[in-house]
Amino acid sequence: SGYAYVYGEGTEHQLAYAEVPLQDRQQNRISTWQNLGQPGLANGKKGIQGPPAVLNTKDQIHILVRGQDNHLWYLAGEYDERYEKASFGQWTNLGGGLTQPPVVVCMQAPAA
């Protein structure tokens, strides 16, 4: 789609996201970051710890993070080419007791 997608942990332990048009990558800067929020329990620790694990499929974005509560958290998004913008849902707690950030591995089915 002509964009690079950048995800990282923000200064408030939120998930930060930026879309960088490939024609602008030579400028070595990102001008606009979007805040995708802080996963966490309402009465517990909120935010992420460490880098997110991201899987982009054709029109979907799947993000897994280790929360400040050491749970595995999931955030789904969809990319709309008409508006050249991604939209994201709500954080989902997948439970856990993680000690490290998650890793995503995409396995393809063998060719028939």
Short mmCIF file of N, CA and C in Angstrom, two decimals:
data_model
loop_
_atom_site.label_atom_id
_atom_site.label_comp_id
_atom_site.label_asym_id
_atom_site.label_seq_id
_atom_site.Cartn_x
_atom_site.Cartn_y
_atom_site.Cartn_z
N SER A 1 0.82 -1.20 0.00
CA SER A 1 0.00 0.00 0.00
C SER A 1 0.86 1.25 0.00
N GLY A 2 2.16 1.13 -0.02
CA GLY A 2 3.02 2.30 -0.04
C GLY A 2 3.32 2.88 1.32
N TYR A 3 3.06 2.14 2.39
CA TYR A 3 3.30 2.61 3.75
C TYR A 3 4.17 1.64 4.51
N ALA A 4 4.95 2.17 5.43
CA ALA A 4 5.64 1.36 6.43
C ALA A 4 4.86 1.58 7.73
N TYR A 5 4.69 0.55 8.52
CA TYR A 5 3.94 0.63 9.76
C TYR A 5 4.92 0.44 10.92
N VAL A 6 4.89 1.33 11.88
CA VAL A 6 5.82 1.32 13.00
C VAL A 6 5.02 1.22 14.29
N TYR A 7 5.40 0.29 15.16
CA TYR A 7 4.76 0.10 16.45
C TYR A 7 5.82 0.13 17.53
N GLY A 8 5.50 0.69 18.68
CA GLY A 8 6.46 0.71 19.78
C GLY A 8 5.81 1.12 21.08
N GLU A 9 6.58 1.02 22.14
CA GLU A 9 6.11 1.40 23.47
C GLU A 9 6.32 2.88 23.69
N GLY A 10 5.25 3.60 24.01
CA GLY A 10 5.33 5.03 24.25
C GLY A 10 5.82 5.35 25.65
N THR A 11 6.01 6.62 25.93
CA THR A 11 6.56 7.06 27.21
C THR A 11 5.65 6.78 28.39
N GLU A 12 4.36 6.60 28.15
CA GLU A 12 3.41 6.27 29.21
C GLU A 12 3.05 4.78 29.17
N HIS A 13 3.89 3.97 28.57
CA HIS A 13 3.70 2.53 28.41
C HIS A 13 2.47 2.20 27.55
N GLN A 14 2.06 3.13 26.70
CA GLN A 14 0.99 2.86 25.75
C GLN A 14 1.59 2.30 24.48
N LEU A 15 0.74 1.65 23.67
CA LEU A 15 1.19 1.20 22.36
C LEU A 15 1.09 2.38 21.40
N ALA A 16 2.19 2.74 20.79
CA ALA A 16 2.22 3.84 19.83
C ALA A 16 2.34 3.26 18.43
N TYR A 17 1.73 3.96 17.46
CA TYR A 17 1.63 3.45 16.09
C TYR A 17 1.76 4.61 15.11
N ALA A 18 2.48 4.38 14.04
CA ALA A 18 2.61 5.41 12.99
C ALA A 18 2.59 4.74 11.62
N GLU A 19 1.95 5.42 10.67
CA GLU A 19 1.99 5.02 9.27
C GLU A 19 2.91 6.00 8.56
N VAL A 20 3.93 5.50 7.91
CA VAL A 20 4.89 6.36 7.24
C VAL A 20 4.84 6.09 5.74
N PRO A 21 4.40 7.07 4.93
CA PRO A 21 4.41 6.87 3.48
C PRO A 21 5.83 6.57 3.01
N LEU A 22 5.97 5.55 2.17
CA LEU A 22 7.30 5.14 1.74
C LEU A 22 8.06 6.25 1.04
N GLN A 23 7.35 7.16 0.37
CA GLN A 23 8.06 8.24 -0.30
C GLN A 23 8.65 9.22 0.72
N ASP A 24 8.17 9.20 1.99
CA ASP A 24 8.70 10.10 3.02
C ASP A 24 9.79 9.47 3.86
N ARG A 25 10.09 8.19 3.66
CA ARG A 25 11.03 7.53 4.54
C ARG A 25 12.45 8.09 4.44
N GLN A 26 12.76 8.74 3.35
CA GLN A 26 14.09 9.33 3.21
C GLN A 26 14.31 10.50 4.16
N GLN A 27 13.22 11.05 4.71
CA GLN A 27 13.33 12.18 5.62
C GLN A 27 13.76 11.76 7.02
N ASN A 28 13.80 10.44 7.28
CA ASN A 28 14.25 9.90 8.55
C ASN A 28 13.51 10.48 9.75
N ARG A 29 12.20 10.64 9.62
CA ARG A 29 11.42 11.14 10.75
C ARG A 29 9.99 10.62 10.64
N ILE A 30 9.34 10.58 11.79
CA ILE A 30 7.92 10.26 11.86
C ILE A 30 7.26 11.44 12.53
N SER A 31 6.32 12.05 11.84
CA SER A 31 5.73 13.28 12.37
C SER A 31 4.50 13.03 13.24
N THR A 32 3.75 11.96 12.99
CA THR A 32 2.50 11.76 13.72
C THR A 32 2.43 10.35 14.28
N TRP A 33 2.33 10.25 15.60
CA TRP A 33 2.14 8.98 16.28
C TRP A 33 0.71 8.90 16.77
N GLN A 34 0.12 7.73 16.72
CA GLN A 34 -1.22 7.51 17.26
C GLN A 34 -1.09 6.68 18.53
N ASN A 35 -1.89 7.00 19.52
CA ASN A 35 -1.91 6.28 20.79
C ASN A 35 -2.97 5.18 20.69
N LEU A 36 -2.55 3.92 20.78
CA LEU A 36 -3.48 2.79 20.71
C LEU A 36 -3.88 2.31 22.11
N GLY A 37 -3.52 3.06 23.12
CA GLY A 37 -3.97 2.78 24.47
C GLY A 37 -3.06 1.89 25.27
N GLN A 38 -3.51 1.69 26.51
CA GLN A 38 -2.79 0.88 27.48
C GLN A 38 -3.66 -0.30 27.88
N PRO A 39 -3.23 -1.51 27.59
CA PRO A 39 -4.00 -2.64 28.10
C PRO A 39 -3.77 -2.77 29.60
N GLY A 40 -4.69 -3.38 30.28
CA GLY A 40 -4.48 -3.64 31.70
C GLY A 40 -5.78 -3.70 32.46
N LEU A 41 -5.66 -4.16 33.64
CA LEU A 41 -6.81 -4.29 34.51
C LEU A 41 -7.20 -2.93 35.08
N ALA A 42 -8.48 -2.71 35.25
CA ALA A 42 -8.96 -1.42 35.75
C ALA A 42 -8.40 -1.13 37.14
N ASN A 43 -8.21 -2.14 37.97
CA ASN A 43 -7.69 -1.91 39.31
C ASN A 43 -6.24 -2.38 39.46
N GLY A 44 -5.60 -2.66 38.36
CA GLY A 44 -4.22 -3.15 38.40
C GLY A 44 -3.31 -2.29 37.56
N LYS A 45 -2.16 -2.83 37.21
CA LYS A 45 -1.19 -2.11 36.40
C LYS A 45 -1.67 -2.04 34.96
N LYS A 46 -1.47 -0.89 34.34
CA LYS A 46 -1.86 -0.70 32.94
C LYS A 46 -0.63 -0.40 32.10
N GLY A 47 -0.70 -0.78 30.83
CA GLY A 47 0.38 -0.47 29.90
C GLY A 47 1.06 -1.71 29.38
N ILE A 48 2.02 -1.49 28.49
CA ILE A 48 2.76 -2.61 27.91
C ILE A 48 4.18 -2.62 28.45
N GLN A 49 4.81 -3.79 28.32
CA GLN A 49 6.22 -3.95 28.68
C GLN A 49 6.94 -4.50 27.47
N GLY A 50 7.81 -3.71 26.90
CA GLY A 50 8.62 -4.21 25.81
C GLY A 50 7.97 -4.08 24.46
N PRO A 51 8.64 -4.61 23.45
CA PRO A 51 8.15 -4.46 22.07
C PRO A 51 6.92 -5.32 21.79
N PRO A 52 6.04 -4.82 20.93
CA PRO A 52 4.88 -5.61 20.52
C PRO A 52 5.27 -6.63 19.46
N ALA A 53 4.49 -7.71 19.39
CA ALA A 53 4.62 -8.68 18.31
C ALA A 53 3.47 -8.41 17.35
N VAL A 54 3.79 -8.18 16.08
CA VAL A 54 2.78 -7.75 15.11
C VAL A 54 2.75 -8.71 13.93
N LEU A 55 1.53 -9.07 13.53
CA LEU A 55 1.33 -9.88 12.33
C LEU A 55 0.35 -9.15 11.44
N ASN A 56 0.78 -8.79 10.24
CA ASN A 56 -0.10 -8.19 9.24
C ASN A 56 -0.50 -9.26 8.25
N THR A 57 -1.82 -9.41 8.07
CA THR A 57 -2.33 -10.28 7.03
C THR A 57 -2.91 -9.36 5.95
N LYS A 58 -3.64 -9.91 5.02
CA LYS A 58 -4.09 -9.10 3.88
C LYS A 58 -4.76 -7.79 4.29
N ASP A 59 -5.78 -7.83 5.11
CA ASP A 59 -6.48 -6.63 5.54
C ASP A 59 -6.55 -6.49 7.05
N GLN A 60 -5.87 -7.36 7.78
CA GLN A 60 -5.96 -7.34 9.23
C GLN A 60 -4.59 -7.17 9.87
N ILE A 61 -4.62 -6.60 11.07
CA ILE A 61 -3.42 -6.40 11.86
C ILE A 61 -3.68 -7.08 13.21
N HIS A 62 -2.76 -7.93 13.63
CA HIS A 62 -2.87 -8.64 14.90
C HIS A 62 -1.68 -8.24 15.76
N ILE A 63 -1.95 -7.72 16.97
CA ILE A 63 -0.88 -7.24 17.84
C ILE A 63 -0.98 -7.96 19.17
N LEU A 64 0.14 -8.51 19.63
CA LEU A 64 0.24 -9.16 20.93
C LEU A 64 1.31 -8.43 21.74
N VAL A 65 0.99 -8.16 23.01
CA VAL A 65 1.95 -7.48 23.89
C VAL A 65 1.94 -8.13 25.27
N ARG A 66 3.02 -7.93 25.98
CA ARG A 66 3.07 -8.28 27.40
C ARG A 66 2.66 -7.03 28.17
N GLY A 67 1.63 -7.17 28.99
CA GLY A 67 1.15 -6.04 29.77
C GLY A 67 1.97 -5.82 31.02
N GLN A 68 1.80 -4.66 31.63
CA GLN A 68 2.45 -4.37 32.91
C GLN A 68 2.00 -5.36 33.98
N ASP A 69 0.85 -5.99 33.78
CA ASP A 69 0.32 -7.00 34.70
C ASP A 69 0.84 -8.40 34.37
N ASN A 70 1.77 -8.50 33.40
CA ASN A 70 2.38 -9.75 32.93
C ASN A 70 1.40 -10.67 32.20
N HIS A 71 0.25 -10.14 31.80
CA HIS A 71 -0.70 -10.91 30.98
C HIS A 71 -0.40 -10.70 29.50
N LEU A 72 -0.86 -11.62 28.68
CA LEU A 72 -0.79 -11.49 27.24
C LEU A 72 -2.03 -10.74 26.79
N TRP A 73 -1.83 -9.65 26.05
CA TRP A 73 -2.93 -8.81 25.58
C TRP A 73 -2.93 -8.81 24.06
N TYR A 74 -4.13 -8.77 23.48
CA TYR A 74 -4.32 -8.83 22.02
C TYR A 74 -5.12 -7.62 21.56
N LEU A 75 -4.69 -7.06 20.43
CA LEU A 75 -5.40 -5.95 19.80
C LEU A 75 -5.50 -6.24 18.31
N ALA A 76 -6.71 -6.15 17.77
CA ALA A 76 -6.93 -6.41 16.34
C ALA A 76 -7.24 -5.10 15.63
N GLY A 77 -6.79 -5.02 14.40
CA GLY A 77 -7.07 -3.85 13.58
C GLY A 77 -7.37 -4.27 12.15
N GLU A 78 -7.97 -3.34 11.42
CA GLU A 78 -8.26 -3.56 10.01
C GLU A 78 -7.74 -2.36 9.23
N TYR A 79 -7.25 -2.63 8.03
CA TYR A 79 -6.75 -1.57 7.17
C TYR A 79 -7.77 -1.30 6.08
N ASP A 80 -8.17 -0.05 5.94
CA ASP A 80 -9.14 0.35 4.92
C ASP A 80 -8.39 1.14 3.84
N GLU A 81 -8.20 0.52 2.69
CA GLU A 81 -7.44 1.17 1.61
C GLU A 81 -8.14 2.40 1.06
N ARG A 82 -9.48 2.44 1.14
CA ARG A 82 -10.20 3.62 0.64
C ARG A 82 -9.78 4.88 1.38
N TYR A 83 -9.58 4.73 2.70
CA TYR A 83 -9.23 5.89 3.51
C TYR A 83 -7.75 5.90 3.89
N GLU A 84 -7.02 4.87 3.44
CA GLU A 84 -5.60 4.72 3.75
C GLU A 84 -5.37 4.91 5.24
N LYS A 85 -6.15 4.17 6.05
CA LYS A 85 -6.08 4.30 7.49
C LYS A 85 -6.42 2.96 8.14
N ALA A 86 -5.76 2.68 9.25
CA ALA A 86 -6.07 1.49 10.04
C ALA A 86 -6.98 1.88 11.20
N SER A 87 -7.90 0.99 11.54
CA SER A 87 -8.75 1.20 12.71
C SER A 87 -8.58 -0.01 13.62
N PHE A 88 -8.59 0.24 14.92
CA PHE A 88 -8.33 -0.81 15.89
C PHE A 88 -9.51 -0.98 16.84
N GLY A 89 -9.69 -2.20 17.34
CA GLY A 89 -10.74 -2.51 18.29
C GLY A 89 -10.29 -2.26 19.72
N GLN A 90 -10.79 -3.08 20.63
CA GLN A 90 -10.47 -2.98 22.05
C GLN A 90 -9.44 -4.05 22.43
N TRP A 91 -8.69 -3.78 23.48
CA TRP A 91 -7.74 -4.75 24.00
C TRP A 91 -8.48 -5.95 24.58
N THR A 92 -7.93 -7.16 24.35
CA THR A 92 -8.48 -8.39 24.91
C THR A 92 -7.41 -9.05 25.77
N ASN A 93 -7.77 -9.37 27.01
CA ASN A 93 -6.85 -10.03 27.94
C ASN A 93 -6.88 -11.53 27.67
N LEU A 94 -5.73 -12.10 27.30
CA LEU A 94 -5.63 -13.53 27.04
C LEU A 94 -5.04 -14.28 28.24
N GLY A 95 -4.89 -13.58 29.37
CA GLY A 95 -4.39 -14.21 30.60
C GLY A 95 -2.89 -14.38 30.57
N GLY A 96 -2.38 -15.10 31.53
CA GLY A 96 -0.99 -15.46 31.48
C GLY A 96 -0.20 -15.15 32.72
N GLY A 97 1.05 -15.16 32.55
CA GLY A 97 2.06 -14.93 33.56
C GLY A 97 3.38 -14.83 32.82
N LEU A 98 3.41 -13.94 31.82
CA LEU A 98 4.57 -13.82 30.95
C LEU A 98 5.75 -13.18 31.68
N THR A 99 6.94 -13.60 31.30
CA THR A 99 8.16 -12.97 31.81
C THR A 99 8.92 -12.24 30.71
N GLN A 100 8.49 -12.42 29.46
CA GLN A 100 9.13 -11.79 28.30
C GLN A 100 8.05 -11.36 27.32
N PRO A 101 8.37 -10.41 26.42
CA PRO A 101 7.40 -10.05 25.37
C PRO A 101 7.11 -11.26 24.47
N PRO A 102 5.90 -11.32 23.90
CA PRO A 102 5.55 -12.44 23.01
C PRO A 102 6.27 -12.35 21.67
N VAL A 103 6.30 -13.46 20.97
CA VAL A 103 6.86 -13.55 19.63
C VAL A 103 5.80 -14.17 18.74
N VAL A 104 5.63 -13.63 17.53
CA VAL A 104 4.65 -14.17 16.59
C VAL A 104 5.39 -14.90 15.48
N VAL A 105 4.93 -16.11 15.18
CA VAL A 105 5.46 -16.88 14.06
C VAL A 105 4.28 -17.22 13.17
N CYS A 106 4.38 -16.91 11.89
CA CYS A 106 3.32 -17.20 10.94
C CYS A 106 3.72 -18.44 10.15
N MET A 107 2.88 -19.46 10.25
CA MET A 107 3.15 -20.70 9.54
C MET A 107 2.19 -20.80 8.37
N GLN A 108 2.69 -21.10 7.20
CA GLN A 108 1.85 -21.31 6.04
C GLN A 108 1.60 -22.79 5.85
N ALA A 109 0.40 -23.10 5.40
CA ALA A 109 0.07 -24.49 5.10
C ALA A 109 0.91 -24.94 3.91
N PRO A 110 1.31 -26.21 3.89
CA PRO A 110 2.08 -26.71 2.75
C PRO A 110 1.25 -26.62 1.46
N ALA A 111 1.93 -26.39 0.37
CA ALA A 111 1.25 -26.33 -0.94
C ALA A 111 0.71 -27.71 -1.29
N ALA A 112 -0.48 -27.69 -1.87
CA ALA A 112 -1.12 -28.96 -2.24
C ALA A 112 -0.55 -29.52 -3.50
#
